[in-house]
Coordinates of C-alpha atoms in Angstrom, one line a residue:
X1 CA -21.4 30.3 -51.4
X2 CA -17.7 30.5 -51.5
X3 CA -16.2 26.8 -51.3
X4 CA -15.1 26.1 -47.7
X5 CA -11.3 25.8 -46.6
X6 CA -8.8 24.4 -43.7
X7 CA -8.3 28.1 -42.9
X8 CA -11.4 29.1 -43.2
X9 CA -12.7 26.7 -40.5
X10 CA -9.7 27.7 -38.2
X11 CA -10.8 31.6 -38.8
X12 CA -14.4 30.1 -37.5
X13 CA -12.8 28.9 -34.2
X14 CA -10.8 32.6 -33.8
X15 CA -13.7 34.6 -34.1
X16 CA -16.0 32.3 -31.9
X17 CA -18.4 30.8 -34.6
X18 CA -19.8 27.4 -34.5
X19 CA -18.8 24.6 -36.8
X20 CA -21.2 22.6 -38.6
X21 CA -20.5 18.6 -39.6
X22 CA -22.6 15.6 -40.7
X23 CA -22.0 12.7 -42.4
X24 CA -22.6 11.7 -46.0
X25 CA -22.6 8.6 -48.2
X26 CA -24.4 9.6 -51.2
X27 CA -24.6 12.3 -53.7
X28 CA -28.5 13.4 -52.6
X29 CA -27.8 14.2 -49.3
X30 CA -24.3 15.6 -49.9
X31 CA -26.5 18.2 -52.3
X32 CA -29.1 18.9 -49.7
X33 CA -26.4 19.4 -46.6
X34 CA -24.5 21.9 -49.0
X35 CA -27.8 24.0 -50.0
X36 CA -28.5 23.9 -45.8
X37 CA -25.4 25.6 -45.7
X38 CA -23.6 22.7 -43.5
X39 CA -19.7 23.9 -43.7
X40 CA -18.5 20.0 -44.4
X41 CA -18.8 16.4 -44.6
X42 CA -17.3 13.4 -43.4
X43 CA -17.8 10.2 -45.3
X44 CA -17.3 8.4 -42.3
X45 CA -16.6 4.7 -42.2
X46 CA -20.3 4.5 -39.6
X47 CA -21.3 3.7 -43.3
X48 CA -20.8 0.1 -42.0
X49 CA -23.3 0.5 -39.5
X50 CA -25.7 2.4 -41.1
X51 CA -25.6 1.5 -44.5
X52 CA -24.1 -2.0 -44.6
X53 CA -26.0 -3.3 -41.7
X54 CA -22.7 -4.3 -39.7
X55 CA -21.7 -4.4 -36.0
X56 CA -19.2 -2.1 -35.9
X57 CA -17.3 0.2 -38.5
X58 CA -14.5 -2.6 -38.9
X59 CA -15.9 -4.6 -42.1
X60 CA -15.2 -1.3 -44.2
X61 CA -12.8 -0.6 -47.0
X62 CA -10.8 1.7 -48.5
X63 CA -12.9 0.7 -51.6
X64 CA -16.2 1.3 -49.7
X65 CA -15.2 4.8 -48.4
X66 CA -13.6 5.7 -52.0
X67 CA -16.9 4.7 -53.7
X68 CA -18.9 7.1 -51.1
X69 CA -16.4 10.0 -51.2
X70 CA -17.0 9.7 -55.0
X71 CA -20.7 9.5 -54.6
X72 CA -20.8 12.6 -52.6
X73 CA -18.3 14.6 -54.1
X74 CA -20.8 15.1 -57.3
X75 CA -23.3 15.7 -55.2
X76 CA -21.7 18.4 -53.7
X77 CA -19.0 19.5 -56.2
X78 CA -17.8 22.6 -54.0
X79 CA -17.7 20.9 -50.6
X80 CA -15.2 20.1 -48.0
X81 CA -15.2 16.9 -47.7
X82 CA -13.6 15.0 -45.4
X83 CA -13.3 10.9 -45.7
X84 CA -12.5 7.9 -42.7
X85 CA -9.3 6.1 -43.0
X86 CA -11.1 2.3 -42.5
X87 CA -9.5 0.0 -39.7
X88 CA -6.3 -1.1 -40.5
X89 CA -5.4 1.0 -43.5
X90 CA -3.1 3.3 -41.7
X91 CA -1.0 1.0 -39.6
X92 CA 2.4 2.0 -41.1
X93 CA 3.7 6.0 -42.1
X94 CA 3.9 4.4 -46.0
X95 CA 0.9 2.2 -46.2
X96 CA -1.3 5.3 -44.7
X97 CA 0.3 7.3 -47.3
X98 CA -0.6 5.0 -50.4
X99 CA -4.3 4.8 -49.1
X100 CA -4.9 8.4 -48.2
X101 CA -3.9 9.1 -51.9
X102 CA -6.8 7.0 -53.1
X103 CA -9.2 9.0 -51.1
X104 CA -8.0 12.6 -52.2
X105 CA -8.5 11.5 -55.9
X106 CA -12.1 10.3 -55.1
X107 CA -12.5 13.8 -53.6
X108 CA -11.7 13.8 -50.2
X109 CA -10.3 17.1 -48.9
X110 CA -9.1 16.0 -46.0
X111 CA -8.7 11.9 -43.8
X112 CA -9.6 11.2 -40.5
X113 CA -7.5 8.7 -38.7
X114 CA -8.5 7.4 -35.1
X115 CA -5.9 7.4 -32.4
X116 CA -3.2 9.2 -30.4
X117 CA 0.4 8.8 -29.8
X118 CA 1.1 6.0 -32.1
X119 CA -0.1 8.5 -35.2
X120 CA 2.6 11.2 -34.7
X121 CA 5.1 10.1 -37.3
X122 CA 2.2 9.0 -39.5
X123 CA 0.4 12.3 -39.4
X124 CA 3.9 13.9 -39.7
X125 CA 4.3 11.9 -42.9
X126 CA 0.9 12.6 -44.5
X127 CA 0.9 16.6 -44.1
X128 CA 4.6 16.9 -45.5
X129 CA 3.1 15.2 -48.6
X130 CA 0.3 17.2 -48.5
X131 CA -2.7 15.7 -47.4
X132 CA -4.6 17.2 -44.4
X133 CA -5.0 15.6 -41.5
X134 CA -8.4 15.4 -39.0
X135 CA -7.4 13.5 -35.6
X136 CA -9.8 11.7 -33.8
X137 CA -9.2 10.9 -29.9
X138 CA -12.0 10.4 -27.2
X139 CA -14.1 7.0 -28.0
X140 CA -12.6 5.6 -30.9
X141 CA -15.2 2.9 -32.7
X142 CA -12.3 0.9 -34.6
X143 CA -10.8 0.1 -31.3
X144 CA -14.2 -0.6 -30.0
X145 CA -12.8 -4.4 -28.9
X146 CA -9.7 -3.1 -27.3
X147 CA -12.4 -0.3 -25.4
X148 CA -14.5 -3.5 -24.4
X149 CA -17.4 -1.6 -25.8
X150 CA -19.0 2.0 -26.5
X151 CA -17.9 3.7 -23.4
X152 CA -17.4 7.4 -22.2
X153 CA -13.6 8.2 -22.3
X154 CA -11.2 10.8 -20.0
X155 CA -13.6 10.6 -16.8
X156 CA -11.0 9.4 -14.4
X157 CA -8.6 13.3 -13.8
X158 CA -5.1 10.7 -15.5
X159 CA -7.2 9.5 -18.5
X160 CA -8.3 12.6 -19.1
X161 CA -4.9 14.9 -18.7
X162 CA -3.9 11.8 -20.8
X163 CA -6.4 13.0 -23.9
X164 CA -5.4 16.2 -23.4
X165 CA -1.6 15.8 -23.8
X166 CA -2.1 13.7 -27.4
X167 CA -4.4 16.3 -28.3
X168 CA -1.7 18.8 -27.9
X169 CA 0.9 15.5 -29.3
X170 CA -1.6 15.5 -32.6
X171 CA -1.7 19.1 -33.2
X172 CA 2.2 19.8 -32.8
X173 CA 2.4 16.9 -35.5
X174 CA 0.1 18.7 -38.0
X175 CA -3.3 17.4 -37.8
X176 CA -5.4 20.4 -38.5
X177 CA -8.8 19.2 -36.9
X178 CA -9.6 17.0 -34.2
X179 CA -12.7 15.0 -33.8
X180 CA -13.7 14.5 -30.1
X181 CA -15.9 11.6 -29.3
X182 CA -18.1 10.8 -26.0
X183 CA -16.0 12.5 -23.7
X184 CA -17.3 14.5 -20.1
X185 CA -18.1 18.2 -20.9
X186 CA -15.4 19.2 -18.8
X187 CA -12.4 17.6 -21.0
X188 CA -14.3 18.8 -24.2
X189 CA -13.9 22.8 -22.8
X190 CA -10.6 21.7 -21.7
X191 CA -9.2 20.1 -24.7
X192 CA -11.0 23.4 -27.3
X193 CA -9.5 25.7 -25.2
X194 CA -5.7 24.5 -25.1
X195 CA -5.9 23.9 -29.1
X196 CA -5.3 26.5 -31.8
X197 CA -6.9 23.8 -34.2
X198 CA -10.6 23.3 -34.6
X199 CA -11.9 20.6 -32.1
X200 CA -15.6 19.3 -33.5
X201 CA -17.3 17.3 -30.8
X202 CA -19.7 14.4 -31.2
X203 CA -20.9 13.2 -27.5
X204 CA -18.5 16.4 -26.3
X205 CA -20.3 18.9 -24.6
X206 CA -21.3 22.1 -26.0
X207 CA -17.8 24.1 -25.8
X208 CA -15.8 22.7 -28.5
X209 CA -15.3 24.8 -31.7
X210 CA -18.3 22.6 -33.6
X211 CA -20.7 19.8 -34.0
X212 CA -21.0 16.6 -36.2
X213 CA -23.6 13.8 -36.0
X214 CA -24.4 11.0 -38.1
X215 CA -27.5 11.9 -40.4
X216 CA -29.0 8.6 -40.2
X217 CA -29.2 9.6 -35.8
X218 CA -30.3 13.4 -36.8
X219 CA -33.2 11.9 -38.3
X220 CA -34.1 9.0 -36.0
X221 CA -33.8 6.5 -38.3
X222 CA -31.6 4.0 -35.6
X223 CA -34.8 3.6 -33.6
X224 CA -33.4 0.8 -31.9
X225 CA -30.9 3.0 -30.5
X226 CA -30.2 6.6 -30.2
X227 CA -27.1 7.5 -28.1
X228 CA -27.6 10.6 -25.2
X229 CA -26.0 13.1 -27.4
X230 CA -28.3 12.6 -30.8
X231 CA -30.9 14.6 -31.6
X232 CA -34.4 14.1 -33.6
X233 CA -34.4 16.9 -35.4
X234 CA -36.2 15.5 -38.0
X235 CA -39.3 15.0 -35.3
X236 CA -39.3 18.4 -34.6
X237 CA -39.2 19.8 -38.4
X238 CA -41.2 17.9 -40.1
X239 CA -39.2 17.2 -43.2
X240 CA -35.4 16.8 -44.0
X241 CA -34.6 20.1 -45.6
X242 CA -36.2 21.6 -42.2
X243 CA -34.4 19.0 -40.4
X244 CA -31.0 20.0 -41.1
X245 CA -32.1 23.5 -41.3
X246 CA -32.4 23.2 -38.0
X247 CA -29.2 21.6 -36.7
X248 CA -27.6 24.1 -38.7
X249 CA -29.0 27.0 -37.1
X250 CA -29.2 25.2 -32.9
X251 CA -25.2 24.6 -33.1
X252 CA -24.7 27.9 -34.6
X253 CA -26.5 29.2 -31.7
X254 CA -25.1 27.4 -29.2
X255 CA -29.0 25.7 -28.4
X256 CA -27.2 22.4 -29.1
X257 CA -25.7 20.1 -27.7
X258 CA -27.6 20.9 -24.3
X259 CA -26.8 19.5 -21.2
X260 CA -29.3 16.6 -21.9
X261 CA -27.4 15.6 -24.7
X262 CA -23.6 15.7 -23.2
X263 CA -22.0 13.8 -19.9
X264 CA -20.7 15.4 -16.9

């Protein structure tokens, strides 16, 4: 399979096709989502939660997510790959610049950074030296003590206009994805529809451009909890190979998220 690209992921949202995500921390599973055809990873800094044992994703490093990114870069050698920018390691235009560096030489393809207006000139900054941006607005898990927990964002018609107007903010700056996280169906369609970038919902609705979940959730290995938009699929297949098999194929054809896994 020919490696996947920036372009070839906006050519998916322009002809209608479903985008395919998970996340990755180690080079086993990064081999087993690229055989399943999944079109990329994000070594996402939920690694604190689900690998580390933390709280909340704010403990992790640069170092941690460079050691990952490394981990499943040789795992998947032709991936995209797209790596977390930790809490706190993008604060200034110059100090996100010196860090993302460090995660494209471990491999990344692409960082994710969480927030909205207060990215612009960063974001600006990163794509003129040539590293791809992924915008993330919606719930945002580093500000999770400025949030006052995991809540649904953009329900009230001003909060959500609000998303919708840094989405557009974000785009016009360069990012070249946009994550959307626990936010009503509504705002998801919304949000996909205004963009000419690829939106990839977690929590979103079925309408944006594509899907990502974390694969510890896709498995039901968080027993203790399992938020309203994760799926079991590993109940239903049997085995992880089937598992992912599965997701694959449900978001492609649109069987998932359904309604009982997305907010109104």
């Amino acid at each position: 399979m020919a490696a996947m690209t920036i372009a070839k992921l906006a050519k998916k949202k322009l002809a209608g096709e479903k985008i395919t995500s998970i996340t990755a921390y180690d080079a086993s599973f990064a081999k087993l989502f690229a055989e399943c055809g999944v079109d990329f990873m994000l070594v996402g800094d939920s690694l604190g939660n689900v690998v580390q044992g933390q709280s909340s994703t704010l403990p992790v490093t640069l170092a941690d997510i460079v050691y990952h990114t490394q981990a499943v870069r040789r795992g998947a050698p032709e991936a995209f790959v797209m790596a977390d920018m930790p809490f706190m390691t993008y604060a200034s235009p110059a100090q996100a610049c010196d860090n993302a560096a460090e995660l494209m030489r471990a491999g990344a393809n692409m960082v994710k950074l969480e927030g909205g207006d207060w990215l612009l000139e960063t974001i600006r900054c990163l794509v003129e030296r040539s590293v791809p941006v992924c915008a993330h607005l919606g719930l945002l898990p580093q500000s999770v003590n400025v949030l006052g927990g995991y809540k649904i964002q953009g329900r009230e018609q001003s909060a959500a206009d609000n998303t919708l107007r840094q989405a557009l903010a974000l785009q016009e700056a360069g990012a070249q994805l946009l994550v959307l996280e626990c936010v009503p169906v509504a705002l998801g369609q919304r949000i996909s529809e205004a963009l000419t970038i690829p939106t990839i919902g977690i929590g979103a609705g079925p309408h944006t451009d594509g899907q990502i979940l974390v694969m510890h959730d896709m498995f039901g290995l968080n027993s203790d909890y399992l938020p309203k938009f994760v799926k079991n699929f590993l109940a239903d297949a049997g085995d992880l190979r089937g598992a992912v098999e599965m997701y694959v194929a449900q978001v492609k054809a649109g069987q998932f998220p359904g309604p009982e896994h997305s907010f109104e």
